[in-house]
Short mmCIF file of C-alpha atoms in Angstrom, two decimals:
data_model
loop_
_atom_site.label_atom_id
_atom_site.label_comp_id
_atom_site.label_asym_id
_atom_site.label_seq_id
_atom_site.Cartn_x
_atom_site.Cartn_y
_atom_site.Cartn_z
CA MET A 1 137.06 116.69 86.24
CA LYS A 2 140.21 116.62 88.55
CA VAL A 3 142.60 118.61 86.96
CA THR A 4 146.14 120.26 88.09
CA VAL A 5 148.02 123.24 87.15
CA ILE A 6 151.84 124.62 87.84
CA GLY A 7 152.36 127.60 89.01
CA THR A 8 150.23 130.65 89.94
CA GLY A 9 150.96 133.33 88.13
CA TYR A 10 149.20 134.59 86.21
CA VAL A 11 148.25 132.61 83.84
CA GLY A 12 147.36 129.90 86.37
CA LEU A 13 145.79 131.40 88.94
CA VAL A 14 143.97 132.84 86.35
CA SER A 15 143.35 129.29 84.03
CA GLY A 16 142.47 127.20 87.68
CA ALA A 17 140.52 129.53 88.21
CA CYS A 18 138.82 129.69 85.74
CA LEU A 19 137.96 125.94 85.74
CA ALA A 20 136.85 125.61 88.74
CA ASP A 21 134.70 128.43 88.59
CA VAL A 22 132.67 125.41 86.31
CA GLY A 23 132.80 122.29 87.82
CA ASN A 24 136.16 121.06 87.93
CA ASP A 25 138.08 119.51 90.45
CA VAL A 26 141.51 121.86 90.47
CA LEU A 27 144.59 121.48 93.00
CA CYS A 28 146.91 124.73 92.08
CA LEU A 29 151.01 123.93 92.59
CA ASP A 30 153.89 126.69 92.94
CA LEU A 31 157.04 126.78 94.55
CA ASP A 32 156.98 129.92 96.03
CA PRO A 33 155.76 129.49 99.51
CA GLU A 34 155.05 133.26 100.16
CA LYS A 35 152.24 133.05 96.75
CA ILE A 36 150.96 129.97 98.68
CA ARG A 37 150.72 132.08 102.09
CA ILE A 38 148.55 134.79 100.51
CA LEU A 39 146.59 132.46 98.50
CA GLU A 40 145.75 130.45 101.26
CA GLU A 41 144.91 133.43 103.52
CA GLY A 42 142.23 135.13 101.11
CA GLY A 43 144.43 136.90 98.48
CA ILE A 44 146.25 136.96 95.96
CA PRO A 45 149.75 137.61 94.73
CA ILE A 46 148.50 139.32 91.37
CA HIS A 47 145.76 142.06 90.32
CA GLU A 48 143.53 141.44 87.39
CA PRO A 49 139.74 142.40 88.16
CA GLY A 50 137.38 140.40 88.85
CA LEU A 51 139.64 137.79 89.60
CA LEU A 52 139.90 137.57 93.67
CA GLU A 53 135.74 136.84 93.38
CA VAL A 54 136.71 134.43 91.20
CA VAL A 55 139.29 132.65 93.46
CA ARG A 56 137.50 133.14 97.22
CA ARG A 57 134.84 131.45 95.38
CA ASN A 58 135.34 128.43 93.99
CA VAL A 59 138.19 128.04 97.60
CA ASP A 60 134.77 128.69 99.79
CA ALA A 61 132.93 125.60 97.04
CA GLY A 62 135.76 122.70 97.95
CA ARG A 63 136.17 123.54 93.82
CA LEU A 64 140.42 125.22 94.13
CA SER A 65 142.77 124.86 96.37
CA PHE A 66 146.45 125.24 96.31
CA THR A 67 149.27 123.15 97.23
CA THR A 68 153.11 123.22 97.74
CA ASP A 69 153.79 119.61 97.08
CA VAL A 70 154.85 118.62 93.83
CA GLU A 71 154.32 114.63 94.44
CA LYS A 72 150.63 114.89 95.91
CA ALA A 73 150.35 117.93 92.58
CA ALA A 74 151.33 115.72 89.71
CA ARG A 75 149.46 112.30 91.85
CA PHE A 76 146.84 114.69 91.25
CA GLY A 77 145.37 115.91 87.44
CA VAL A 78 144.17 113.40 85.03
CA ILE A 79 144.95 116.77 82.97
CA GLN A 80 149.17 118.65 83.92
CA PHE A 81 148.56 122.42 82.79
CA ILE A 82 151.69 123.18 82.62
CA ALA A 83 151.54 127.25 83.05
CA VAL A 84 155.39 128.23 84.24
CA GLY A 85 156.77 131.70 83.11
CA THR A 86 158.85 131.73 79.92
CA PRO A 87 161.51 134.49 80.68
CA PRO A 88 163.59 135.87 77.80
CA ASP A 89 167.50 134.52 77.65
CA GLU A 90 169.98 137.47 77.79
CA ASP A 91 170.12 136.71 73.80
CA GLY A 92 165.77 136.98 73.59
CA SER A 93 165.54 132.85 73.74
CA ALA A 94 162.80 131.32 75.96
CA ASP A 95 164.27 129.50 79.33
CA LEU A 96 162.38 126.22 78.68
CA GLN A 97 163.97 125.59 82.09
CA TYR A 98 161.15 125.52 84.99
CA VAL A 99 158.35 124.38 81.77
CA LEU A 100 160.86 121.19 81.79
CA ALA A 101 161.57 120.78 85.55
CA ALA A 102 157.55 119.90 85.72
CA ALA A 103 157.10 118.47 82.46
CA ARG A 104 160.46 116.01 84.80
CA ASN A 105 158.34 116.23 87.83
CA ILE A 106 154.70 114.83 86.16
CA GLY A 107 157.14 112.12 85.19
CA LYS A 108 158.61 111.63 88.38
CA TYR A 109 155.71 111.12 90.52
CA MET A 110 153.25 110.35 88.36
CA ASP A 111 150.78 107.64 89.11
CA GLY A 112 148.25 106.84 85.63
CA TYR A 113 147.98 108.05 82.83
CA ARG A 114 148.31 111.85 81.96
CA VAL A 115 147.60 114.71 79.99
CA VAL A 116 149.94 117.27 79.38
CA VAL A 117 149.71 120.67 78.65
CA ASP A 118 151.64 122.81 78.11
CA LYS A 119 150.04 126.02 79.09
CA SER A 120 153.36 128.81 78.68
CA THR A 121 153.99 130.75 75.92
CA VAL A 122 157.02 128.03 74.79
CA PRO A 123 158.95 127.96 71.66
CA VAL A 124 158.19 125.74 69.08
CA GLY A 125 159.67 122.36 68.87
CA THR A 126 159.05 122.41 73.62
CA GLY A 127 156.13 119.46 72.90
CA ASP A 128 158.78 116.95 72.09
CA LYS A 129 161.54 118.71 75.02
CA VAL A 130 158.80 117.91 77.24
CA ARG A 131 157.98 114.55 75.82
CA ALA A 132 160.78 113.97 76.52
CA ALA A 133 161.77 114.84 79.66
CA VAL A 134 158.43 113.22 80.74
CA ALA A 135 159.09 110.02 79.65
CA GLU A 136 162.98 110.01 81.14
CA ALA A 137 161.69 110.52 84.58
CA LEU A 138 159.54 107.21 83.75
CA ARG A 139 162.27 105.08 82.75
CA GLU A 140 164.60 106.34 86.16
CA ARG A 141 162.01 104.93 88.17
CA GLY A 142 160.75 101.83 86.11
CA ALA A 143 157.39 103.20 84.92
CA ASP A 144 156.25 101.97 82.62
CA LEU A 145 152.80 105.10 82.47
CA SER A 146 151.01 106.22 79.35
CA PHE A 147 149.78 109.40 79.40
CA SER A 148 150.45 112.55 76.01
CA VAL A 149 151.21 115.63 75.17
CA VAL A 150 149.59 118.51 74.36
CA SER A 151 149.40 122.98 73.68
CA ASN A 152 147.51 124.52 74.41
CA PRO A 153 147.60 128.12 74.63
CA GLU A 154 146.54 131.03 76.40
CA PHE A 155 144.97 134.09 75.34
CA LEU A 156 144.46 136.19 77.98
CA LYS A 157 144.10 140.17 78.17
CA GLU A 158 145.43 141.63 80.84
CA GLY A 159 143.23 143.75 82.54
CA ALA A 160 139.55 141.46 80.66
CA ALA A 161 141.80 137.53 81.41
CA ILE A 162 138.22 136.29 83.57
CA GLU A 163 136.42 137.18 79.92
CA ASP A 164 138.68 136.24 77.84
CA PHE A 165 138.96 132.33 79.89
CA MET A 166 135.71 131.84 79.98
CA ARG A 167 134.57 133.93 77.15
CA PRO A 168 137.07 132.92 74.40
CA ASP A 169 136.52 133.86 70.67
CA ARG A 170 138.59 130.82 70.15
CA ILE A 171 140.65 127.36 72.12
CA VAL A 172 143.64 126.64 70.48
CA VAL A 173 143.84 122.94 71.04
CA GLY A 174 147.68 120.78 69.46
CA ALA A 175 146.98 117.40 69.73
CA GLU A 176 148.77 114.67 67.80
CA ASP A 177 146.76 111.12 70.00
CA GLU A 178 143.01 109.72 70.33
CA GLN A 179 143.12 110.73 74.35
CA ALA A 180 143.91 113.62 74.73
CA THR A 181 142.13 115.26 72.38
CA ALA A 182 138.65 113.64 74.15
CA HIS A 183 139.65 114.43 77.30
CA MET A 184 140.24 117.83 75.91
CA ARG A 185 136.98 117.77 74.83
CA GLN A 186 135.68 116.70 77.65
CA LEU A 187 137.64 120.23 79.59
CA TYR A 188 136.33 122.70 77.52
CA ALA A 189 132.64 122.05 77.05
CA PRO A 190 131.25 124.31 78.95
CA PHE A 191 133.22 126.67 77.11
CA GLN A 192 131.22 125.92 73.97
CA ARG A 193 127.30 125.66 75.17
CA LYS A 194 126.33 127.45 71.98
CA HIS A 195 129.06 127.33 68.81
CA GLU A 196 132.05 124.92 68.71
CA LYS A 197 135.92 127.31 69.70
CA LEU A 198 138.09 124.81 69.82
CA VAL A 199 140.44 124.17 67.66
CA PHE A 200 142.78 121.09 66.81
CA MET A 201 145.55 121.06 65.56
CA ASP A 202 149.13 119.72 65.59
CA ILE A 203 151.28 121.14 68.70
CA ARG A 204 153.48 122.47 66.26
CA SER A 205 150.89 124.60 65.22
CA ALA A 206 149.31 125.22 68.32
CA GLU A 207 153.21 126.30 69.89
CA MET A 208 153.60 128.11 66.46
CA THR A 209 149.71 130.84 66.30
CA LYS A 210 150.36 131.97 69.74
CA TYR A 211 153.97 133.42 68.82
CA ALA A 212 152.28 134.51 64.94
CA ALA A 213 149.28 136.48 66.90
CA ASN A 214 151.43 138.29 69.31
CA ALA A 215 153.34 139.57 66.66
CA MET A 216 151.23 140.59 64.51
CA LEU A 217 149.51 142.46 67.12
CA ALA A 218 152.44 143.81 67.90
CA THR A 219 152.95 144.83 64.23
CA ARG A 220 150.16 146.63 63.85
CA ILE A 221 150.74 148.94 66.92
CA SER A 222 154.61 149.52 65.77
CA PHE A 223 153.00 149.65 62.30
CA MET A 224 150.63 153.26 63.41
CA ASN A 225 153.26 154.09 65.94
CA GLU A 226 155.18 154.71 62.83
CA LEU A 227 153.13 156.65 61.13
CA ALA A 228 151.83 158.81 63.87
CA ASN A 229 155.45 160.32 63.48
CA LEU A 230 155.36 160.48 59.64
CA ALA A 231 151.91 161.75 60.01
CA GLU A 232 153.06 165.11 62.78
CA THR A 233 154.88 165.95 59.86
CA LEU A 234 153.31 165.89 57.62
CA GLY A 235 150.38 167.72 58.90
CA ALA A 236 148.48 165.08 59.36
CA ASP A 237 146.32 163.76 62.65
CA ILE A 238 146.60 159.96 63.03
CA GLU A 239 142.80 159.43 65.05
CA LEU A 240 141.61 160.57 61.18
CA VAL A 241 143.95 158.78 60.12
CA ARG A 242 143.19 155.55 62.55
CA GLN A 243 139.22 155.98 61.78
CA GLY A 244 140.15 155.82 57.51
CA ILE A 245 141.56 153.23 57.40
CA GLY A 246 139.65 151.29 60.20
CA SER A 247 136.40 151.48 58.76
CA ASP A 248 137.90 148.49 56.33
CA PRO A 249 136.36 145.07 57.08
CA ARG A 250 139.81 144.20 56.07
CA ILE A 251 141.88 145.81 58.78
CA GLY A 252 139.55 146.83 61.81
CA TRP A 253 139.44 148.82 64.81
CA HIS A 254 141.95 146.62 66.46
CA PHE A 255 145.12 147.58 67.99
CA LEU A 256 144.96 150.86 65.24
CA TYR A 257 145.80 152.94 68.82
CA ALA A 258 149.26 154.74 68.24
CA GLY A 259 151.23 156.71 71.80
CA CYS A 260 154.57 155.68 73.98
CA GLY A 261 155.02 151.81 73.03
CA TYR A 262 153.80 148.72 73.48
CA GLY A 263 154.97 146.64 77.14
CA GLY A 264 153.61 144.02 79.25
CA SER A 265 155.04 140.64 79.73
CA CYS A 266 153.87 139.63 77.12
CA PHE A 267 154.69 141.00 73.28
CA PRO A 268 157.66 141.87 73.78
CA LYS A 269 159.45 138.59 74.52
CA ASP A 270 157.64 136.60 72.29
CA VAL A 271 158.71 139.09 69.61
CA LYS A 272 162.10 138.29 70.86
CA ALA A 273 162.25 134.64 70.99
CA LEU A 274 159.93 134.42 67.50
CA ILE A 275 163.26 137.30 66.02
CA LYS A 276 165.35 134.18 67.87
CA THR A 277 163.86 131.46 66.66
CA ALA A 278 163.62 132.26 63.48
CA LYS A 279 167.19 132.84 63.25
CA GLU A 280 168.41 129.60 64.70
CA HIS A 281 166.86 127.98 61.46
CA GLY A 282 168.06 130.24 59.27
CA HIS A 283 165.35 132.77 58.58
CA ASP A 284 166.20 136.11 59.45
CA LEU A 285 162.50 137.81 60.62
CA LYS A 286 163.06 141.21 58.38
CA VAL A 287 159.36 142.92 59.80
CA LEU A 288 159.68 141.28 62.83
CA GLY A 289 162.91 143.06 63.40
CA ALA A 290 161.57 146.28 63.06
CA VAL A 291 158.43 146.17 64.54
CA GLU A 292 160.68 145.94 67.67
CA ASP A 293 163.49 148.76 67.32
CA ALA A 294 159.58 150.89 66.53
CA ASN A 295 158.67 149.96 69.44
CA ASP A 296 161.88 150.62 71.37
CA ALA A 297 161.85 154.42 69.87
CA GLN A 298 158.64 154.80 70.32
CA LYS A 299 159.15 154.42 73.90
CA HIS A 300 161.67 157.44 73.42
CA VAL A 301 159.26 159.85 71.66
CA LEU A 302 157.39 161.83 74.99
CA ILE A 303 160.77 162.62 76.08
CA HIS A 304 162.47 163.76 72.94
CA LYS A 305 158.76 165.66 72.78
CA ILE A 306 159.61 167.22 76.69
CA GLU A 307 164.10 168.03 75.00
CA LYS A 308 161.74 170.39 72.48
CA ARG A 309 160.16 172.20 74.06
CA PHE A 310 162.56 172.77 78.17
CA GLY A 311 165.53 171.29 76.18
CA SER A 312 168.15 168.79 77.22
CA ASP A 313 168.87 169.53 80.97
CA LEU A 314 165.86 169.43 82.49
CA THR A 315 167.87 169.82 85.72
CA GLY A 316 165.42 171.55 88.84
CA ARG A 317 162.35 169.97 86.88
CA ARG A 318 160.24 168.07 87.63
CA PHE A 319 157.08 166.43 86.42
CA ALA A 320 153.97 164.77 86.74
CA LEU A 321 153.41 161.63 85.30
CA TRP A 322 149.34 159.27 85.53
CA GLY A 323 150.20 155.75 84.79
CA LEU A 324 153.00 153.30 85.53
CA ALA A 325 151.60 149.90 84.47
CA PHE A 326 152.12 149.01 80.77
CA LYS A 327 148.27 149.03 80.06
CA PRO A 328 145.27 150.11 82.07
CA ASN A 329 143.73 147.01 84.66
CA THR A 330 146.99 145.59 85.81
CA ASP A 331 149.77 146.35 88.22
CA ASP A 332 152.40 144.52 85.79
CA MET A 333 155.16 147.27 85.11
CA ARG A 334 157.65 144.48 82.37
CA GLU A 335 159.58 146.71 79.52
CA ALA A 336 155.94 149.55 80.01
CA PRO A 337 156.92 153.22 78.49
CA SER A 338 157.34 154.00 81.38
CA ARG A 339 160.28 152.78 82.88
CA VAL A 340 161.56 154.55 79.71
CA ILE A 341 160.30 157.33 80.12
CA ILE A 342 161.52 157.85 84.44
CA SER A 343 164.37 156.78 84.07
CA GLU A 344 165.54 159.19 81.27
CA LEU A 345 164.45 162.46 82.32
CA PHE A 346 166.57 161.79 85.64
CA LYS A 347 168.95 161.41 82.95
CA ARG A 348 168.03 164.89 81.90
CA GLY A 349 168.32 166.32 86.05
CA ALA A 350 164.66 166.08 86.75
CA SER A 351 162.65 164.47 88.83
CA VAL A 352 159.04 162.80 88.37
CA THR A 353 155.83 162.64 90.70
CA ALA A 354 154.25 159.67 89.38
CA TYR A 355 150.27 157.47 90.26
CA ASP A 356 148.77 155.42 89.34
CA PRO A 357 145.74 153.60 90.25
CA VAL A 358 147.41 150.28 91.70
CA ALA A 359 151.34 150.21 89.43
CA MET A 360 153.36 152.85 92.43
CA GLN A 361 153.26 149.55 94.52
CA GLU A 362 155.49 148.28 91.90
CA ALA A 363 157.53 150.81 90.41
CA GLU A 364 158.72 151.23 94.25
CA ARG A 365 160.09 147.68 94.02
CA ILE A 366 161.65 148.84 90.56
CA PHE A 367 162.85 151.92 91.74
CA GLY A 368 163.76 151.53 94.79
CA ASP A 369 163.71 154.68 97.37
CA ASP A 370 165.59 156.81 94.79
CA PRO A 371 164.73 160.46 96.31
CA ARG A 372 163.99 161.56 92.46
CA LEU A 373 160.99 159.53 91.89
CA SER A 374 157.12 160.14 94.74
CA TYR A 375 153.98 159.06 94.56
CA ALA A 376 150.84 161.03 94.92
CA GLY A 377 148.35 159.32 96.25
CA ARG A 378 145.52 160.47 93.95
CA PRO A 379 145.54 161.97 90.51
CA LYS A 380 145.72 165.97 91.26
CA SER A 381 148.10 165.36 94.67
CA ALA A 382 150.80 164.86 91.20
CA LEU A 383 150.02 168.65 89.85
CA GLU A 384 151.12 170.44 92.21
CA GLY A 385 153.87 172.21 91.19
CA ALA A 386 155.56 169.89 88.41
CA ASP A 387 156.50 171.55 85.42
CA ALA A 388 153.85 169.84 83.32
CA LEU A 389 151.94 165.79 82.84
CA LEU A 390 153.29 163.20 81.26
CA ILE A 391 150.26 160.91 80.91
CA VAL A 392 151.78 156.96 79.98
CA THR A 393 149.21 154.51 80.74
CA GLU A 394 145.26 155.08 79.19
CA TRP A 395 143.05 154.86 82.42
CA LYS A 396 140.10 155.18 83.13
CA GLU A 397 139.76 157.77 85.10
CA PHE A 398 142.41 160.08 83.10
CA ARG A 399 140.01 159.89 80.64
CA SER A 400 137.62 163.37 81.36
CA PRO A 401 139.65 165.31 84.69
CA ASP A 402 139.55 168.60 85.38
CA PHE A 403 140.84 169.99 83.15
CA ASP A 404 140.92 173.24 85.59
CA ALA A 405 142.69 171.74 88.42
CA ILE A 406 144.93 170.94 85.94
CA LYS A 407 146.17 174.09 85.21
CA SER A 408 145.79 175.86 88.23
CA ARG A 409 148.19 173.18 90.08
CA LEU A 410 151.14 172.88 87.55
CA LYS A 411 153.76 176.19 86.93
CA ALA A 412 152.82 176.19 82.63
CA PRO A 413 149.00 174.15 82.03
CA VAL A 414 151.65 171.75 79.89
CA ILE A 415 150.14 168.62 78.67
CA PHE A 416 152.12 165.83 76.71
CA ASP A 417 150.02 163.05 75.75
CA GLY A 418 152.16 159.90 75.53
CA ARG A 419 147.79 158.26 74.33
CA ASN A 420 146.51 161.11 72.44
CA MET A 421 144.04 160.24 75.47
CA TYR A 422 141.39 164.00 74.68
CA ASP A 423 140.78 166.71 71.49
CA PRO A 424 144.07 168.56 70.79
CA ASP A 425 141.53 171.35 69.86
CA VAL A 426 139.38 171.13 73.24
CA ILE A 427 142.25 171.23 75.26
CA ARG A 428 143.85 174.24 73.31
CA GLU A 429 140.96 176.02 73.14
CA LEU A 430 140.95 176.10 77.33
CA GLY A 431 144.38 177.21 77.67
CA ILE A 432 146.40 174.31 77.82
CA GLU A 433 149.86 173.78 75.48
CA TYR A 434 149.13 169.80 74.86
CA HIS A 435 151.22 167.79 72.88
CA ALA A 436 149.81 164.78 71.97
CA ILE A 437 150.77 161.79 69.62
CA GLY A 438 151.32 162.51 65.18
CA ARG A 439 148.09 164.56 66.22
CA VAL A 440 147.86 168.69 64.22
#
């Protein structure tokens, strides 16, 4: 099938590359010429494990190409994926200007039947707005062409997006006519050879499914973080509590790890957007409001622990920080706890030496040339002469470090662990002062 993907960000590029990998002819459109230059020169503009290899393989095979030509893209694929950004407005609502601009361009240049697929995360009712935008563009040019609108939300985890796309748990499709349904069945047939993974529903239900999924996962994280804070006060161990409740099949093991808060491009934005949508329709989502408040507070927990140990005036102190990205296997620092922690340390007079396997360039873009923030080429190098070590992202390479090196390089052997990576008893037996989240 011929497929156009509008947007070469995280969702668009992964989707386009994976669809090409099963034999489709895919054209990816982006209005940012720098992104297209990087792609045409054999690189990728984002960090995602395995993506570069998939992109290069399909470019070499002639199944994947890139363009900034809007008209060419609209005339290329019968299926037109809209995978552009929906950044939050100041009031928390999703900004649909890029989605609707893409829809208008499809209507302006399409030369036959099109299936217009919302892949971006969009509020309930966006499908109607996309349909109206395409129809208006067709009317303006006096064209009598048919089209369908479909909602096909993505459920990709940053750091595991290729695996998630190629071996999905489910494929949610909101479609309301037989022609669109048939096209989506054909497109996704290679991904469900073992058993049926397509879940068809109406467009509005599909749009809400995406928000509901992310809101549920964010709720589990904030719930465990609040329990962790209580457990610490009561003298209980949140890790043992996690094992006790996770073994209940009604609860399960996923998203039960306490830490210093969630971040990224999805959970914070989608929770805000769902709260905003509810308010616009007269509903107050009290649970999600609490989820958001709890997460904002959790990003300050390590700061409170540092103040308790060193005092509120940290002038002249320097802290080693391991992990800048909001999660492992990505360079994404949007809403990352590290950003709050670094900024709060600065306010108290401290400086930071940070290490992250892939996100240091992104941190330089965010913090600029602030002299209070320096970067280390290796984890051990960040430790030299620091007052304590902060662990903010649970990268694999931090799981089993050289604790003797940590002790010898820090001014004092103190670790503030925002991801509960180590056994407190073992660490303390090594002579290291250990402050974790909700651990005895």
